[in-house]
Coordinates of C-alpha atoms and ligand atoms in Angstrom, one line a residue:
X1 CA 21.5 -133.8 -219.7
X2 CA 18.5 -131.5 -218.9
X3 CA 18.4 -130.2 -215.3
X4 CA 14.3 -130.4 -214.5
X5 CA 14.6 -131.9 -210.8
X6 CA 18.0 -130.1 -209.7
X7 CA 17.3 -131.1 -206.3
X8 CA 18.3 -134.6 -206.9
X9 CA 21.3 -136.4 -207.9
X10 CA 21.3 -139.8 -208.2
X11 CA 19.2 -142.2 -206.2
X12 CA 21.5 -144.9 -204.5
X13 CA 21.1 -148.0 -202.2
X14 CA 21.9 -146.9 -198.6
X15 CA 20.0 -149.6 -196.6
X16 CA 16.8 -149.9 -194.3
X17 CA 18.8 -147.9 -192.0
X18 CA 18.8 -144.8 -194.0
X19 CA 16.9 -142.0 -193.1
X20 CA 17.5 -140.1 -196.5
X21 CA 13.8 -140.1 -198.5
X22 CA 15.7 -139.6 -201.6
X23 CA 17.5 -143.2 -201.3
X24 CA 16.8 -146.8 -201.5
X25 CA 16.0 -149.0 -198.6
X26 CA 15.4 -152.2 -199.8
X27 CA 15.9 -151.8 -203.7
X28 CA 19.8 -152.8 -204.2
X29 CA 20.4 -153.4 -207.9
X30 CA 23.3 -155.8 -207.7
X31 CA 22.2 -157.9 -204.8
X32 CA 21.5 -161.5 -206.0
X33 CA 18.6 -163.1 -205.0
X34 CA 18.4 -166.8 -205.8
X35 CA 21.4 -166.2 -208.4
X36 CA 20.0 -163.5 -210.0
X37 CA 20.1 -159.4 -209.3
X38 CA 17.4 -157.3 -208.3
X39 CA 17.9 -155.5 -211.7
X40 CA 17.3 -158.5 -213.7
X41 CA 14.3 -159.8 -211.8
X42 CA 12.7 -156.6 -211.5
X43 CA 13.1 -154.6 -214.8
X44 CA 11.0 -151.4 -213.9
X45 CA 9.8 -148.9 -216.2
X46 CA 8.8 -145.6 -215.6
X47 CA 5.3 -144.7 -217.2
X48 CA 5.6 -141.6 -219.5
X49 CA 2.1 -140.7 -219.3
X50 CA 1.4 -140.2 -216.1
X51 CA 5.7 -139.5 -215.1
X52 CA 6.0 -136.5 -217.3
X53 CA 2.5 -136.3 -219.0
X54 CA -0.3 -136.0 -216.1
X55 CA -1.2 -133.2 -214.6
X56 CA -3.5 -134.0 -212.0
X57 CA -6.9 -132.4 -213.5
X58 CA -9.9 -134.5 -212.5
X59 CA -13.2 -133.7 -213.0
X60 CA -13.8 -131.6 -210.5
X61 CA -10.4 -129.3 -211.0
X62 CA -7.8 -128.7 -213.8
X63 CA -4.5 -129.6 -213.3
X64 CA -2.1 -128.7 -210.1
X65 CA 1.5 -130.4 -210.7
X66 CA 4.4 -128.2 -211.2
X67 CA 6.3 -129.2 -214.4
X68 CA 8.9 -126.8 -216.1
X69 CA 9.0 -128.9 -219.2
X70 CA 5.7 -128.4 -219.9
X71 CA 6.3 -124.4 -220.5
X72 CA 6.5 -124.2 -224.1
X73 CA 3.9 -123.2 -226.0
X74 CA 5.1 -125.1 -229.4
X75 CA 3.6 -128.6 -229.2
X76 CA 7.2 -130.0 -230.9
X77 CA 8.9 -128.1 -228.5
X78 CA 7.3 -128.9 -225.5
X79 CA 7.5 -132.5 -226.5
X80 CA 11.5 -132.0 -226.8
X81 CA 11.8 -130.8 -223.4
X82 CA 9.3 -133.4 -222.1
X83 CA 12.0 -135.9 -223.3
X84 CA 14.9 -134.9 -222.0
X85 CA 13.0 -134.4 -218.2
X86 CA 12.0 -138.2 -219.3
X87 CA 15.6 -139.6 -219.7
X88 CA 16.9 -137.1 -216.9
X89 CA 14.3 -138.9 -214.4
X90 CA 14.6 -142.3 -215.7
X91 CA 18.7 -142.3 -215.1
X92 CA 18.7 -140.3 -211.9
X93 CA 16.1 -142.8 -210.7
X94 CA 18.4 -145.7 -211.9
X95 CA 15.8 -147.8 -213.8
X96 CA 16.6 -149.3 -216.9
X97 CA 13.2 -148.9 -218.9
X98 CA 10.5 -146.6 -219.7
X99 CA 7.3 -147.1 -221.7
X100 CA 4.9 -144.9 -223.9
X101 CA 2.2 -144.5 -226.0
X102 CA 2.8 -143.0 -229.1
X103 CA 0.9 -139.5 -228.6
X104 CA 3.0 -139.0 -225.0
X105 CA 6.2 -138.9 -227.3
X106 CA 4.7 -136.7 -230.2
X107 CA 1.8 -134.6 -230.2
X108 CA -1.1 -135.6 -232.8
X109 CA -0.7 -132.9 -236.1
X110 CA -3.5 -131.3 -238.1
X111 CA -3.7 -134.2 -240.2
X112 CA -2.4 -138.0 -239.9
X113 CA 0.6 -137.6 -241.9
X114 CA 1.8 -134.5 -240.2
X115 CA 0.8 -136.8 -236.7
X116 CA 3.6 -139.3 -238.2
X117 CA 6.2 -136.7 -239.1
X118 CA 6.2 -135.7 -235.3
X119 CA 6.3 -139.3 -233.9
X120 CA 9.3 -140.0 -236.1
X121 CA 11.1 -136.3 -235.1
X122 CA 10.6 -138.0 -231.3
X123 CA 11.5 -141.1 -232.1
X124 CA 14.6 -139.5 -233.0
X125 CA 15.0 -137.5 -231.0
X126 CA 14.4 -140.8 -228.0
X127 CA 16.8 -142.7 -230.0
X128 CA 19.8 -140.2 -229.1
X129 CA 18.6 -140.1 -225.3
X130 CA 18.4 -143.6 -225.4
X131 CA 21.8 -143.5 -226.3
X132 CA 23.5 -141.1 -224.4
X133 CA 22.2 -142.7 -221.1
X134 CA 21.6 -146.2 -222.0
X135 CA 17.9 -146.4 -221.1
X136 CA 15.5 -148.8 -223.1
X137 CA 12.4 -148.9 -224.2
X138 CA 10.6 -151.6 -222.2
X139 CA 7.2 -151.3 -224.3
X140 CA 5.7 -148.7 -226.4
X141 CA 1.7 -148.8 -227.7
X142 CA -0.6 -146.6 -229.7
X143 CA -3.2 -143.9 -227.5
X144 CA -6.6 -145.4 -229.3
X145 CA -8.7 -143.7 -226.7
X146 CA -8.1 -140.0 -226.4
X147 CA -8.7 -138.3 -229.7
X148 CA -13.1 -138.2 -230.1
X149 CA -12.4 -140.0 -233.7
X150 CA -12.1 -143.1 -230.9
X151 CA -15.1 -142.5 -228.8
X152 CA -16.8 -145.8 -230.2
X153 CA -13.6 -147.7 -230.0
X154 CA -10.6 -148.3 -232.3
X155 CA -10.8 -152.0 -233.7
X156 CA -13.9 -152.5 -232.3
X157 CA -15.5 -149.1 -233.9
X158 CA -18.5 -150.0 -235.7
X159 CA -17.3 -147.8 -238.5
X160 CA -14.5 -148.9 -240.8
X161 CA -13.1 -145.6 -241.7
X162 CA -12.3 -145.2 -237.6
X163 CA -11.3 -149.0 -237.7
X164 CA -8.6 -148.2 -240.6
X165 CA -7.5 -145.3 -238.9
X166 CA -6.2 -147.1 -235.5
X167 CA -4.8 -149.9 -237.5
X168 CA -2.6 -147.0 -239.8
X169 CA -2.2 -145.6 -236.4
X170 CA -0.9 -148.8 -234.7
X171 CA 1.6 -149.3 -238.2
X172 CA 3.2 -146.5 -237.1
X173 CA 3.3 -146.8 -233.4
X174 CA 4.6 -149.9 -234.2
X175 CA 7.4 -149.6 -236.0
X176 CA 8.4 -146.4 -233.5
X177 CA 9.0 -149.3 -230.5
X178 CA 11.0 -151.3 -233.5
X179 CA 13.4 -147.8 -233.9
X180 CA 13.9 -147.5 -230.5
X181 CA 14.6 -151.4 -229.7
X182 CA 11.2 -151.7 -227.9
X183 CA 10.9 -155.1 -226.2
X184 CA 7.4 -155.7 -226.1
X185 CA 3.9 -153.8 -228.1
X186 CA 1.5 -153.3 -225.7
X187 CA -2.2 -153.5 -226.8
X188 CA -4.7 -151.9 -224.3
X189 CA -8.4 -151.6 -225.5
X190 CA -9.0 -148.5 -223.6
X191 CA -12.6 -148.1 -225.8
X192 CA -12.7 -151.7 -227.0
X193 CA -16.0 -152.2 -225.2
X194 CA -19.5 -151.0 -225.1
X195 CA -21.7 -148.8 -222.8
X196 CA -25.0 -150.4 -224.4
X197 CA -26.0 -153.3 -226.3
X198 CA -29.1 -151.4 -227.2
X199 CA -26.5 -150.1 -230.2
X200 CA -23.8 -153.1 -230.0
X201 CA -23.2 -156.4 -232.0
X202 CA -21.0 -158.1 -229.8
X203 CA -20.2 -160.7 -232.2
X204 CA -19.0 -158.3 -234.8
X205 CA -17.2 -156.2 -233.2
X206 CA -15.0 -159.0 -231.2
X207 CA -14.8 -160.8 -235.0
X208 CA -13.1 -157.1 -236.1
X209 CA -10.7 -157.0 -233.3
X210 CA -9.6 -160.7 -233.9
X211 CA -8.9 -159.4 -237.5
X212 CA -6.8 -156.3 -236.0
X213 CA -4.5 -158.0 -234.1
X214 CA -3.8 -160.8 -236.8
X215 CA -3.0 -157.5 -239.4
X216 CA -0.5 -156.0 -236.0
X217 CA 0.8 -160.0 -236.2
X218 CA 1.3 -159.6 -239.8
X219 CA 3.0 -156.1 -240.0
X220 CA 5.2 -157.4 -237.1
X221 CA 6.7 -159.7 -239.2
X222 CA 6.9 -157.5 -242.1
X223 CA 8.8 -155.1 -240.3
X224 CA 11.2 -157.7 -238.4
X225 CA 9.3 -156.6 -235.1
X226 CA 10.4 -159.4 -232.6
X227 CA 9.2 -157.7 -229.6
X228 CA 6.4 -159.9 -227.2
X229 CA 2.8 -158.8 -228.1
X230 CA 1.3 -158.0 -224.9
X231 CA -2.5 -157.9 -224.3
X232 CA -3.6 -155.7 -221.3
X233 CA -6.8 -156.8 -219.2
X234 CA -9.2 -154.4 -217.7
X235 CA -13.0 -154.8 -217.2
X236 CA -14.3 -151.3 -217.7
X237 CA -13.5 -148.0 -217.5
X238 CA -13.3 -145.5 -219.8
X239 CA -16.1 -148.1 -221.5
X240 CA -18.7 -150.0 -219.5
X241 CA -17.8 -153.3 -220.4
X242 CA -14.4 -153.9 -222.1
X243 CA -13.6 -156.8 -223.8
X244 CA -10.6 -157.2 -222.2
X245 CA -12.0 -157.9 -219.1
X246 CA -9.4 -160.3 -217.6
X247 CA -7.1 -162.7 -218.0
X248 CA -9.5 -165.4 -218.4
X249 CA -11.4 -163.8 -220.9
X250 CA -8.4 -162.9 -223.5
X251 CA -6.8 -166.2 -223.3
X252 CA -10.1 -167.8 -224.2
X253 CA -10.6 -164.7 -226.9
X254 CA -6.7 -166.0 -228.0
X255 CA -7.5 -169.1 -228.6
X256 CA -11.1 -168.9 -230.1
X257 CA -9.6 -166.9 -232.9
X258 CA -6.1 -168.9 -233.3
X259 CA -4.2 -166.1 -231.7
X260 CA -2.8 -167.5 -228.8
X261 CA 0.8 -168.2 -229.9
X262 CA 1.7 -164.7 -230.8
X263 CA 0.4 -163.2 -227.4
X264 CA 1.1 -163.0 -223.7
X265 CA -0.6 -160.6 -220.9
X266 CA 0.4 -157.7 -219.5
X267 CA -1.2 -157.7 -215.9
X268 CA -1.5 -154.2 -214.2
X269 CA -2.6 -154.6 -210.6
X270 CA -5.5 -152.0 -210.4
X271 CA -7.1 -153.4 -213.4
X272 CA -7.5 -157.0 -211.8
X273 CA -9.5 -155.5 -208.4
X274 CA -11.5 -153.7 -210.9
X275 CA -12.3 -157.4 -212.4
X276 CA -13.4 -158.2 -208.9
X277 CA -9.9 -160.4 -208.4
X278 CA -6.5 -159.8 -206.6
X279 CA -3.4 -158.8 -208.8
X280 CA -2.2 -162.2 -207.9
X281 CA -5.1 -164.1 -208.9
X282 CA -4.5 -162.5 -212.5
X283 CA -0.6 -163.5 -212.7
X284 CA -1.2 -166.6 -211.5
X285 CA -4.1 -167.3 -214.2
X286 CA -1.7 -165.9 -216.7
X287 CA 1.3 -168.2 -215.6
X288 CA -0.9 -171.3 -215.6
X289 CA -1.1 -170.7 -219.1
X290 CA 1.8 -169.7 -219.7
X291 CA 0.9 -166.2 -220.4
X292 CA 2.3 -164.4 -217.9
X293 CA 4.1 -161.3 -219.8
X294 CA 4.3 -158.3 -218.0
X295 CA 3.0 -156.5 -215.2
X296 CA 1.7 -152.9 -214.7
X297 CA 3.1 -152.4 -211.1
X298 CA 0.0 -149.7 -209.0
X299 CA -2.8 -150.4 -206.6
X300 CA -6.1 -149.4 -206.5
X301 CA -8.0 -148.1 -203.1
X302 CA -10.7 -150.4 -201.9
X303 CA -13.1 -147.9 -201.3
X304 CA -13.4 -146.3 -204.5
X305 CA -14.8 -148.0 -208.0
X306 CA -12.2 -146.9 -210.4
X307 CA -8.4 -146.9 -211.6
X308 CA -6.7 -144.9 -209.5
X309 CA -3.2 -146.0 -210.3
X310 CA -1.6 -145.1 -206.9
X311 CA 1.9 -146.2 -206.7
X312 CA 2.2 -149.7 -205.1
X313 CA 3.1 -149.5 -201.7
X314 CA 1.5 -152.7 -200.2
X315 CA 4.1 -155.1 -199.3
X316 CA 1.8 -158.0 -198.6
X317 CA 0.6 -157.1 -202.5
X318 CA 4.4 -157.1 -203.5
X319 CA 5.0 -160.5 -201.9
X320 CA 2.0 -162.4 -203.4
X321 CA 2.7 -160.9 -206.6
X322 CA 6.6 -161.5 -206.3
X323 CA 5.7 -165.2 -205.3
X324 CA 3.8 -165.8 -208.9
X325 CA 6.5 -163.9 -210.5
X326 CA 9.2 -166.2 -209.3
X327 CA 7.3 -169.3 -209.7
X328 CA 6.6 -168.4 -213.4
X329 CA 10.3 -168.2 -213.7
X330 CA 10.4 -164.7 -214.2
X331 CA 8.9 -162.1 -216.6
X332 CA 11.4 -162.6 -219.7
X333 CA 11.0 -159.6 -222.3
X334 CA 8.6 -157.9 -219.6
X335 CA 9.3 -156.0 -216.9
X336 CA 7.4 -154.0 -214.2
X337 CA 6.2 -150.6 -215.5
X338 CA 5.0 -148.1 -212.8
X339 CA 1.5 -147.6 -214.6
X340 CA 0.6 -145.0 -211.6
X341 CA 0.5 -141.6 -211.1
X342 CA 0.9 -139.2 -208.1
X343 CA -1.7 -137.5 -206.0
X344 CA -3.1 -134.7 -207.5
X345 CA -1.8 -132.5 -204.2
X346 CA 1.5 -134.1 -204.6
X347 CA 2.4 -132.0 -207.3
X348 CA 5.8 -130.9 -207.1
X349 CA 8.5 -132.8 -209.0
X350 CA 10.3 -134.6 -206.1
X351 CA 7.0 -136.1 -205.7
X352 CA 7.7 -138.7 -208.4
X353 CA 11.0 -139.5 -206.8
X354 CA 9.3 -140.3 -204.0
X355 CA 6.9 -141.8 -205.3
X356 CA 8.8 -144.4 -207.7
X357 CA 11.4 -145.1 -205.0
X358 CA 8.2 -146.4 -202.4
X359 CA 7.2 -148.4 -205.3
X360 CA 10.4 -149.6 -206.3
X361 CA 11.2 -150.8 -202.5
X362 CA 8.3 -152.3 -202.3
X363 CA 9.0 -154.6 -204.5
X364 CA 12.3 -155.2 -203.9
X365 CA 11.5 -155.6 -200.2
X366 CA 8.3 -158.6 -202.2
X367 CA 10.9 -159.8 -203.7
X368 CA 13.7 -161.1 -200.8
X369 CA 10.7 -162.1 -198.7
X370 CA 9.0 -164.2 -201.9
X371 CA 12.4 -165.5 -202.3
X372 CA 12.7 -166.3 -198.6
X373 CA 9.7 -168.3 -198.5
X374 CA 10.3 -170.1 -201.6
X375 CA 13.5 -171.1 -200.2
X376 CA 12.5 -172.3 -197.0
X377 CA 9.6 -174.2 -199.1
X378 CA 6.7 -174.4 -196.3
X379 CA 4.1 -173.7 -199.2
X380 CA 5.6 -176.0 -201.3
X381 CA 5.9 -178.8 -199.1
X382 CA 2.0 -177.8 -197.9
X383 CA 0.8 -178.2 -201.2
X384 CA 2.4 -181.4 -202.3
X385 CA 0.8 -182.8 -199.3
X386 CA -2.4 -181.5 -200.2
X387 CA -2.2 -183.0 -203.6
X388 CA -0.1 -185.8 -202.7
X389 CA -3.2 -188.6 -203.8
X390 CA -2.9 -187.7 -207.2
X391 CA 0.3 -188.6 -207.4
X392 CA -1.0 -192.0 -206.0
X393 CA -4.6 -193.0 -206.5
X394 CA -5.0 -189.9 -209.2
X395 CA -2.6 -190.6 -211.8
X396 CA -4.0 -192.5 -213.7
X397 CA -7.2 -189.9 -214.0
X398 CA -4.9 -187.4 -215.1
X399 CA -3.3 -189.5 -217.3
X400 CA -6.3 -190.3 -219.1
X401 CA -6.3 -193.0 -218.7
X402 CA -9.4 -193.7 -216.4
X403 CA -13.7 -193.6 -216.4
X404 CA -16.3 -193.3 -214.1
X405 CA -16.3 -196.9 -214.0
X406 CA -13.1 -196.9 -212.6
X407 CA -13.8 -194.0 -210.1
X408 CA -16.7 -196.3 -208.7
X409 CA -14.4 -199.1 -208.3
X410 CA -12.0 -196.4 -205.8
X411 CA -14.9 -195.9 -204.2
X412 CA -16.1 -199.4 -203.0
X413 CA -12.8 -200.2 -201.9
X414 CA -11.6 -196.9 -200.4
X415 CA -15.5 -196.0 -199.0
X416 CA -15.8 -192.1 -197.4
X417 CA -13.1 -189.6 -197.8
X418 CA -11.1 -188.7 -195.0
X419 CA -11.5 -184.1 -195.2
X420 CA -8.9 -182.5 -194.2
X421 CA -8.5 -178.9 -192.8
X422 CA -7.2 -176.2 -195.9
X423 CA -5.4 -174.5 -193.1
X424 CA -5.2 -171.2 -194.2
X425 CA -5.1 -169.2 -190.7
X426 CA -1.9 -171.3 -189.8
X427 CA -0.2 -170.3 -193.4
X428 CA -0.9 -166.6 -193.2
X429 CA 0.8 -166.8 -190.0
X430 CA 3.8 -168.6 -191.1
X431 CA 3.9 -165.9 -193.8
X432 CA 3.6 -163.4 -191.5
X433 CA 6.5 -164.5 -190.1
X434 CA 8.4 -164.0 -193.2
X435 CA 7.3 -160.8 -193.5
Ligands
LIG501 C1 -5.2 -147.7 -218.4 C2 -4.1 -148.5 -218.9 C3 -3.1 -147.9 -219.8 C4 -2.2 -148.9 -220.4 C5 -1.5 -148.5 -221.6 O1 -5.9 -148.0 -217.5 O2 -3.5 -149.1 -217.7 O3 -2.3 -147.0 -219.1 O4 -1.3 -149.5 -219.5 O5 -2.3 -148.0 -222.6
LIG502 NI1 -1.7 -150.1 -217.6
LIG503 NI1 -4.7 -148.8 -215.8

């Protein structure tokens, strides 16, 4: 095992009363919540990119963070050693997964096949680590939004020759997250969008990213790839207008082009304020369809207009989130993958200790209160009074089996609708009490 954060051991569960930074609070593996551990309900992932990868430039400033692993001037090399700090955080941190894109593992070569030979020398070399400390691969993807070839999308590029590119790209990225046991592919359109439709056909463009993913549905099962597909909704940023923009929009871009079986979302909370919605507005569209795959676990800041991937701290956040999640019956194949990165003046290496453990209590903290409040069932029994008349006079609407005719009739016998209050002050204060 590499020795990048010396300073730290092993994180462990020592209880709210704890006044170590470097140990859980709330965030106790083995501890069942309605019959099943935190571990197995909560399935975090530790982000590569912006974990190892990210170091803090903006545009305003190049980078500040402190990372020995990043000291070798050999692209392989420095990829090697990026690993092994990888698995040495992942296991002292405890979590079970991490994530990547294909060009955090392996640096892109001088030409596409030399780009290939790297990612399978890393995928080896991942495969050992993996291993050794018995960490999995939650999800891995392809970067189609760095390299300039991209900088009028992937699928969506107006030129083929970009187009086939990101689709030999994905093959490969592809059937890396097969290797290494991947149990999900995520697909983020990072540049699947447009900053003008002065130079855009909309049509065309969504037409060629229909026909991508069918090809990635294709290869999947050419390759025995039995992962979940995972789409990933944002609205904009890098691109002005991304198809992606939210869960609404993909399912109905799933199902216009006969997709929608071999796809679920992956909802990242930062993404859905961008959309102009709250994270759980975005699971819960998900969930209704039965969509709900994944969750990229950060939080925005209300006052600024972009993705700043902070680590998720807000409890209220956790426990709306945590409600949807246990509602939906959990997140199967997914898990929660800390798609957040530290401060840029938080740049020294027990920063993302700290960081991940916050985030990581947080939710664990969402998840006994969600699981509180479900158990005690106040919302529960709210809403099925709320909706109580279609079990009665409504049934047979929903059944199909009525017509305006018959909606008339109700009305001439049942005359004006009695309105009742929606309540909302008195059920944030019952949750308050919860929390
Ligand atoms: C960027 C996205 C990205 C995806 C993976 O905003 O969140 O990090 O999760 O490509
Ligand atoms: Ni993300
Ligand atoms: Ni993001």
């Amino acid at each position: 095992m590499a020795d990048y954060f010396p300073e730290v051991t092993k994180i462990i569960f020592e209880g709210r009363d704890s006044k170590n930074p470097l140990a859980f609070k709330w965030y106790n593996p083995t501890q069942s919540v309605l019959g099943k551990s935190m571990e197995e309900h909560l399935r975090f992932a530790v982000a590569y990119w912006h974990t190892l990868k990210n170091q803090g430039g903006d545009p305003f400033g190049e980078g500040t963070m402190d990372r020995a692993w990043n000291g070798f001037s050999d692209p392989m090399d420095r990829a090697r050693a990026t690993c092994d700090a990888a698995f040495e955080f992942v296991s002292k941190l405890g979590v079970s997964y991490y994530c990547f894109h294909d060009r955090d593992l392996a640096p892109e070569g001088a030409s596409f096949s030399e780009s290939c030979d790297n990612l399978e020398q890393m995928v080896t070399h991942a495969a050992d680590l993996q291993k050794q400390t018995g960490i999995k691969l939650l999800w891995g993807t392809a970067n189609l939004f760095s390299n300039p070839r991209y900088a009028h999308g992937a699928g969506t590029n107006p030129d083929f020759h970009v187009f086939a590119y990101a689709a030999a790209q994905v093959k490969h990225a592809m059937s890396a997250t097969r290797e290494l046991g991947g149990e999900n592919y995520v697909f983020w359109g990072g540049r699947e969008g447009y900053e003008t439709l002065l130079n855009t056909r909309l049509k065309q463009e969504q037409d060629q990213m229909a026909a991508f993913f069918s090809m990635c549905v294709d290869y999947a099962k050419e390759i025995g790839f039995t992962g979940q597909f995972l789409i990933e909704p944002k609205p904009k940023e890098p691109t002005k207008h991304q198809y992606d923009f939210d869960s609404a929009t993909i399912l109905n871009f799933l199902q216009t082009y006969d997709l929608i079986d071999h796809f679920k979302l992956n909802i990242e909370a930062n993404h859905a304020t961008l959309a102009g919605h709250t994270f759980e507005h975005e699971l819960t569209v998900a969930a209704a369809a039965g969509k709900l795959g994944s969750m990229d676990v950060n939080r925005g800041d209300p006052l600024l207009g972009w993705d700043t991937d902070q680590f998720p701290t807000d409890l209220y956040s956790a426990v709306y989130a945590m409600l949807e999640v246990l509602s939906a019956g959990g997140l199967g194949s997914g898990g929660m993958n800390f798609d957040a990165k530290v401060r840029r003046a938080s740049f020294e290496p027990i920063d993302l200790f700290y960081a991940h453990i916050g985030g990581m209590d947080a939710f664990a903290r969402g998840l006994v209160i969600a699981a509180n409040i479900i158990e005690d069932g106040f919302l529960e029994d709210f809403k099925e009074q709320r909706y109580q008349s279609w079990a009665d006079g409504g049934a047979a609407v929903l059944a199909g089996q009525s017509s305006l005719d018959t909606c008339e009739e109700y009305i001439k016998t049942h005359g004006e609708p009695v309105v009742p209050s929606g309540r909302q002050e008195y059920l944030e204060n019952i949750l308050n009490t919860f929390i």
